[in-house]
Short mmCIF file of C-alpha atoms and ligand atoms in Angstrom, two decimals:
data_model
loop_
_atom_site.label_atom_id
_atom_site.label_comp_id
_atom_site.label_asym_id
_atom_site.label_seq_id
_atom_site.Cartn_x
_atom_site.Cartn_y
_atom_site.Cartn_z
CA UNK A 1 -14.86 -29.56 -9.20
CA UNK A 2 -13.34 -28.25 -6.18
CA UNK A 3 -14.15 -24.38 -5.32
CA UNK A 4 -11.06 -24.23 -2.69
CA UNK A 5 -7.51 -24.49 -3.37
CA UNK A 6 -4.41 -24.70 -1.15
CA UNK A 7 -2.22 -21.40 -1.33
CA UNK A 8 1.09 -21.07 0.23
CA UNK A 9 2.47 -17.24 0.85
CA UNK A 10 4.66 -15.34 2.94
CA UNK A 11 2.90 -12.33 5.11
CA UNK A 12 5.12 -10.24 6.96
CA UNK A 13 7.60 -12.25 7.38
CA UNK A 14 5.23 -15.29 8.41
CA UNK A 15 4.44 -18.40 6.18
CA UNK A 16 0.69 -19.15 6.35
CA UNK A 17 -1.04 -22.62 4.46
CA UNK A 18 -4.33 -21.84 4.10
CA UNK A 19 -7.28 -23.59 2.30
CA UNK A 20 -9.71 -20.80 0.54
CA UNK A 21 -12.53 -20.38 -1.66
CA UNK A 22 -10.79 -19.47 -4.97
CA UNK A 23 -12.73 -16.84 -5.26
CA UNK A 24 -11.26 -15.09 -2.31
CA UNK A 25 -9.52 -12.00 -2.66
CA UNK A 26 -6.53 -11.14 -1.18
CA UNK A 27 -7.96 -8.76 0.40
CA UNK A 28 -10.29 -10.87 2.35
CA UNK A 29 -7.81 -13.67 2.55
CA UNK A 30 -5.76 -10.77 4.63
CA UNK A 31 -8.88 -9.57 6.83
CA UNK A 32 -10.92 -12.98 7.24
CA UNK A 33 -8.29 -15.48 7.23
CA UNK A 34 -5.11 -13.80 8.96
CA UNK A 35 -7.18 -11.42 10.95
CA UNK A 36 -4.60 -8.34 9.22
CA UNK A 37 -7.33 -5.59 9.98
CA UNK A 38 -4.85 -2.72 9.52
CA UNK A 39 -5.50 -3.07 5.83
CA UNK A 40 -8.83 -1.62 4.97
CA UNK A 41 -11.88 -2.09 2.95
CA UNK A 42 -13.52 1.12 0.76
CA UNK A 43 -14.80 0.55 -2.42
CA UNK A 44 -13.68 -3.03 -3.18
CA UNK A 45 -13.53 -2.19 -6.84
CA UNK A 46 -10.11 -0.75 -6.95
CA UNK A 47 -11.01 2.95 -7.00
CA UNK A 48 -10.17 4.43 -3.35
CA UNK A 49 -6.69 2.88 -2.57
CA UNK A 50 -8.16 1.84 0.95
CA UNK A 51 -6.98 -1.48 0.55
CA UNK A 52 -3.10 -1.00 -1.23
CA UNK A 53 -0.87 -3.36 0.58
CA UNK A 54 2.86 -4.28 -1.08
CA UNK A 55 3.63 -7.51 -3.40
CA UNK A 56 7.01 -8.49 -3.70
CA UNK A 57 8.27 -4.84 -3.24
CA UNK A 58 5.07 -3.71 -5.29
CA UNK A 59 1.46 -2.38 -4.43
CA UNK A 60 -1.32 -3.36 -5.48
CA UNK A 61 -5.46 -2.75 -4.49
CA UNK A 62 -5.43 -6.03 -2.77
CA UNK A 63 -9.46 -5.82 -3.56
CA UNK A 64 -8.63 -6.21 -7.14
CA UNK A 65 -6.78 -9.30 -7.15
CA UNK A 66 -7.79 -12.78 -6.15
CA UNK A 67 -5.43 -14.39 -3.34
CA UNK A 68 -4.47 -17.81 -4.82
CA UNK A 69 -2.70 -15.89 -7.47
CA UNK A 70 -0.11 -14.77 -4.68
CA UNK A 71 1.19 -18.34 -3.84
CA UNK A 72 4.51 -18.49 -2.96
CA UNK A 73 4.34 -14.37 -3.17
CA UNK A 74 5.98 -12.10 -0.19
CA UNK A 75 3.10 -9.80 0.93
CA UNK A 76 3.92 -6.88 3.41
CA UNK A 77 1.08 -4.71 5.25
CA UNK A 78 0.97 -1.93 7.37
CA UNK A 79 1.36 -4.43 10.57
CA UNK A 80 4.21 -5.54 8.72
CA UNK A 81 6.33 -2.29 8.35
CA UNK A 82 6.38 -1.01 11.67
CA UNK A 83 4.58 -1.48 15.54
CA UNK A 84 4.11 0.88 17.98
CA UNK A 85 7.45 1.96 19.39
CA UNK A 86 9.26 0.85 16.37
CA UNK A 87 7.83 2.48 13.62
CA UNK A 88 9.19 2.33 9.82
CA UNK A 89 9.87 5.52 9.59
CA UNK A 90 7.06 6.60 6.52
CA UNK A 91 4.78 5.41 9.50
CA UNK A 92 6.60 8.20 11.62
CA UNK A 93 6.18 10.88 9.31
CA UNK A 94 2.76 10.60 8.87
CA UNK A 95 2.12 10.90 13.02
CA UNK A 96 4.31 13.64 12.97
CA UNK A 97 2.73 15.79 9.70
CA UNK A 98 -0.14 15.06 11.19
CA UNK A 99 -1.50 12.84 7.91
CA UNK A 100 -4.21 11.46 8.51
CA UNK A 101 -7.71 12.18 10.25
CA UNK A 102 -10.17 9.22 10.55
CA UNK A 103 -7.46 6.61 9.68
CA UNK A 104 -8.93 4.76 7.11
CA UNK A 105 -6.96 5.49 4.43
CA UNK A 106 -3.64 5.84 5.94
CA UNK A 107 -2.34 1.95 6.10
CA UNK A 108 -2.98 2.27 2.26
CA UNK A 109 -1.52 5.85 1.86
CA UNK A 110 1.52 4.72 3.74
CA UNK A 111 1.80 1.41 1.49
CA UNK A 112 1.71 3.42 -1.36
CA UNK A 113 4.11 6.16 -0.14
CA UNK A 114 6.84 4.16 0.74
CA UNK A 115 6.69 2.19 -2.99
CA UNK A 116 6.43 5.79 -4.48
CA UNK A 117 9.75 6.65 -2.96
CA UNK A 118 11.08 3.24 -4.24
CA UNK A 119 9.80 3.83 -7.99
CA UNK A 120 11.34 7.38 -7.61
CA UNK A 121 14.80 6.37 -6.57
CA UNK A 122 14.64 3.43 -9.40
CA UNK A 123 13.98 6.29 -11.70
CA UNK A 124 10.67 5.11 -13.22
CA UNK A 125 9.00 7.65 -14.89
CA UNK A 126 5.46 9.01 -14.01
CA UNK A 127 2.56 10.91 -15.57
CA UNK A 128 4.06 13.94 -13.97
CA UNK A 129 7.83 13.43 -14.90
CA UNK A 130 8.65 16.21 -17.50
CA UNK A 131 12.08 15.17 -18.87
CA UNK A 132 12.78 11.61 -19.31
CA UNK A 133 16.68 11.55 -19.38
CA UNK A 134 17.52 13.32 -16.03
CA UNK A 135 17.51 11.91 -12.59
CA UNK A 136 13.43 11.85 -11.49
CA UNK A 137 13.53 14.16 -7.84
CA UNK A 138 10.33 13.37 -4.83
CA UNK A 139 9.15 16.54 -6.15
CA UNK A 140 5.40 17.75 -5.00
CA UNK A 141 4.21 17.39 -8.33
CA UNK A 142 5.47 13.85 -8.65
CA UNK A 143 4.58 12.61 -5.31
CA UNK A 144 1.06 14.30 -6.15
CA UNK A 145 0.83 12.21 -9.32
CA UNK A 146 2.39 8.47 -7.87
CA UNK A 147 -0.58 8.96 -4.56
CA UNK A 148 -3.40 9.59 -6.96
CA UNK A 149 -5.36 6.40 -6.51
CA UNK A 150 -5.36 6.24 -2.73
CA UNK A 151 -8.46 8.78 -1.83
CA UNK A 152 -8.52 10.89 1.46
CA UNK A 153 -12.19 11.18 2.20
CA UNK A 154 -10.95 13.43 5.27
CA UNK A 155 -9.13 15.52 2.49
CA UNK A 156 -5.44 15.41 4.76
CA UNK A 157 -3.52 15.57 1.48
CA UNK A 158 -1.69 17.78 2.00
CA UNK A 159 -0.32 16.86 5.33
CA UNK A 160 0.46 13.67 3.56
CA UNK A 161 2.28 15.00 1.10
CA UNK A 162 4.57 16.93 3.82
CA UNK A 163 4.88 13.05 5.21
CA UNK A 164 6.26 11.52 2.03
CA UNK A 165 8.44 14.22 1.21
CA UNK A 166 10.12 14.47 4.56
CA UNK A 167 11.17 10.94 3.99
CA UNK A 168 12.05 11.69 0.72
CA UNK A 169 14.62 14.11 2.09
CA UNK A 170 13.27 16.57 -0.26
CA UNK A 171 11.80 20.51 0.49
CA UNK A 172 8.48 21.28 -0.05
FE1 FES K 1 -9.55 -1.68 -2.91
FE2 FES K 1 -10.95 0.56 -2.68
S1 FES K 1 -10.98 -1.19 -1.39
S2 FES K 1 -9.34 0.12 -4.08
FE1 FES K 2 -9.95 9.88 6.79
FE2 FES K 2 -8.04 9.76 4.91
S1 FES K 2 -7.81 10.24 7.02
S2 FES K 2 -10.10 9.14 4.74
#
């Protein structure tokens, strides 16, 4: 029985046909294979966020989930959203607020922010969303509630949180 399989997917904008073990994760298969370093490693068990990258306009813990079940899938990363001089602007927020110390966190904190803002303006309800049948707002509590499985060792939450809601066009 063959342990490798043949997987087909689109990276930032990039096709790649790669040969893995099919026990790679996507996270390695993004690291290892593609040499995508911007999205980290923590935990590898899906509990920090380190490693939250987006799947057809969704994130995921990349750790969590094995990379031949992405064939064919669009995958963008934090090299993916923006480069230096041309940042997306979620990227630009978070330089500006000041949201992040070390760094490691921050590719998956800005993955995940700019899906949060995407879930709020579809309306999708959170945790924190109090009344189902009015428009759901990038309020502080909701924002709070959407980040709470990407972890900020360095504790820069709430500079983060200033980040996300400046692009969110809404007061803190
Ligand atoms: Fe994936 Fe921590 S490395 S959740
Ligand atoms: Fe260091 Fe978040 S900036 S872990």
């Amino acid at each position: 029985m063959s342990l490798t399989s043949k997987l087909s997917f689109n990276v930032n904008g990039k096709s790649h046909d790669i040969e893995l073990d099919n026990r790679t994760t996507l996270l390695d298969a993004l690291r290892e294979h593609l040499h995508l370093t911007g999205t980290k490693k923590g935990c590898d068990h899906g509990q920090c966020g380190a490693c939250t990258v987006i799947v057809e306009g969704r994130r995921i813990n990349s750790c969590l989930t094995l990379a031949l079940m992405h064939d064919g899938d669009k995958v963008t990363t934090i090299e993916g959203l923006g480069q230096p001089g041309n940042l997306h602007p979620m990227q630009a927020a978070f330089v500006k607020h000041d949201g992040f110390q070390c760094g490691y966190c921050t590719p998956g904190q800005i993955c995940s922010g700019v899906t949060v803002l995407e879930e709020i303006k579809a309306n999708i309800p959170s945790h924190a969303t109090s009344d189902l049948t009015d428009t759901i707002q990038a309020t502080p509590a909701e924002i709070r509630e959407r980040m709470s499985g990407n972890i900020c060792r360095c504790g820069a939450y709430s500079n983060i949180l200033d980040a996300i809601t400046e692009v969110a066009g809404t007061r803190v």
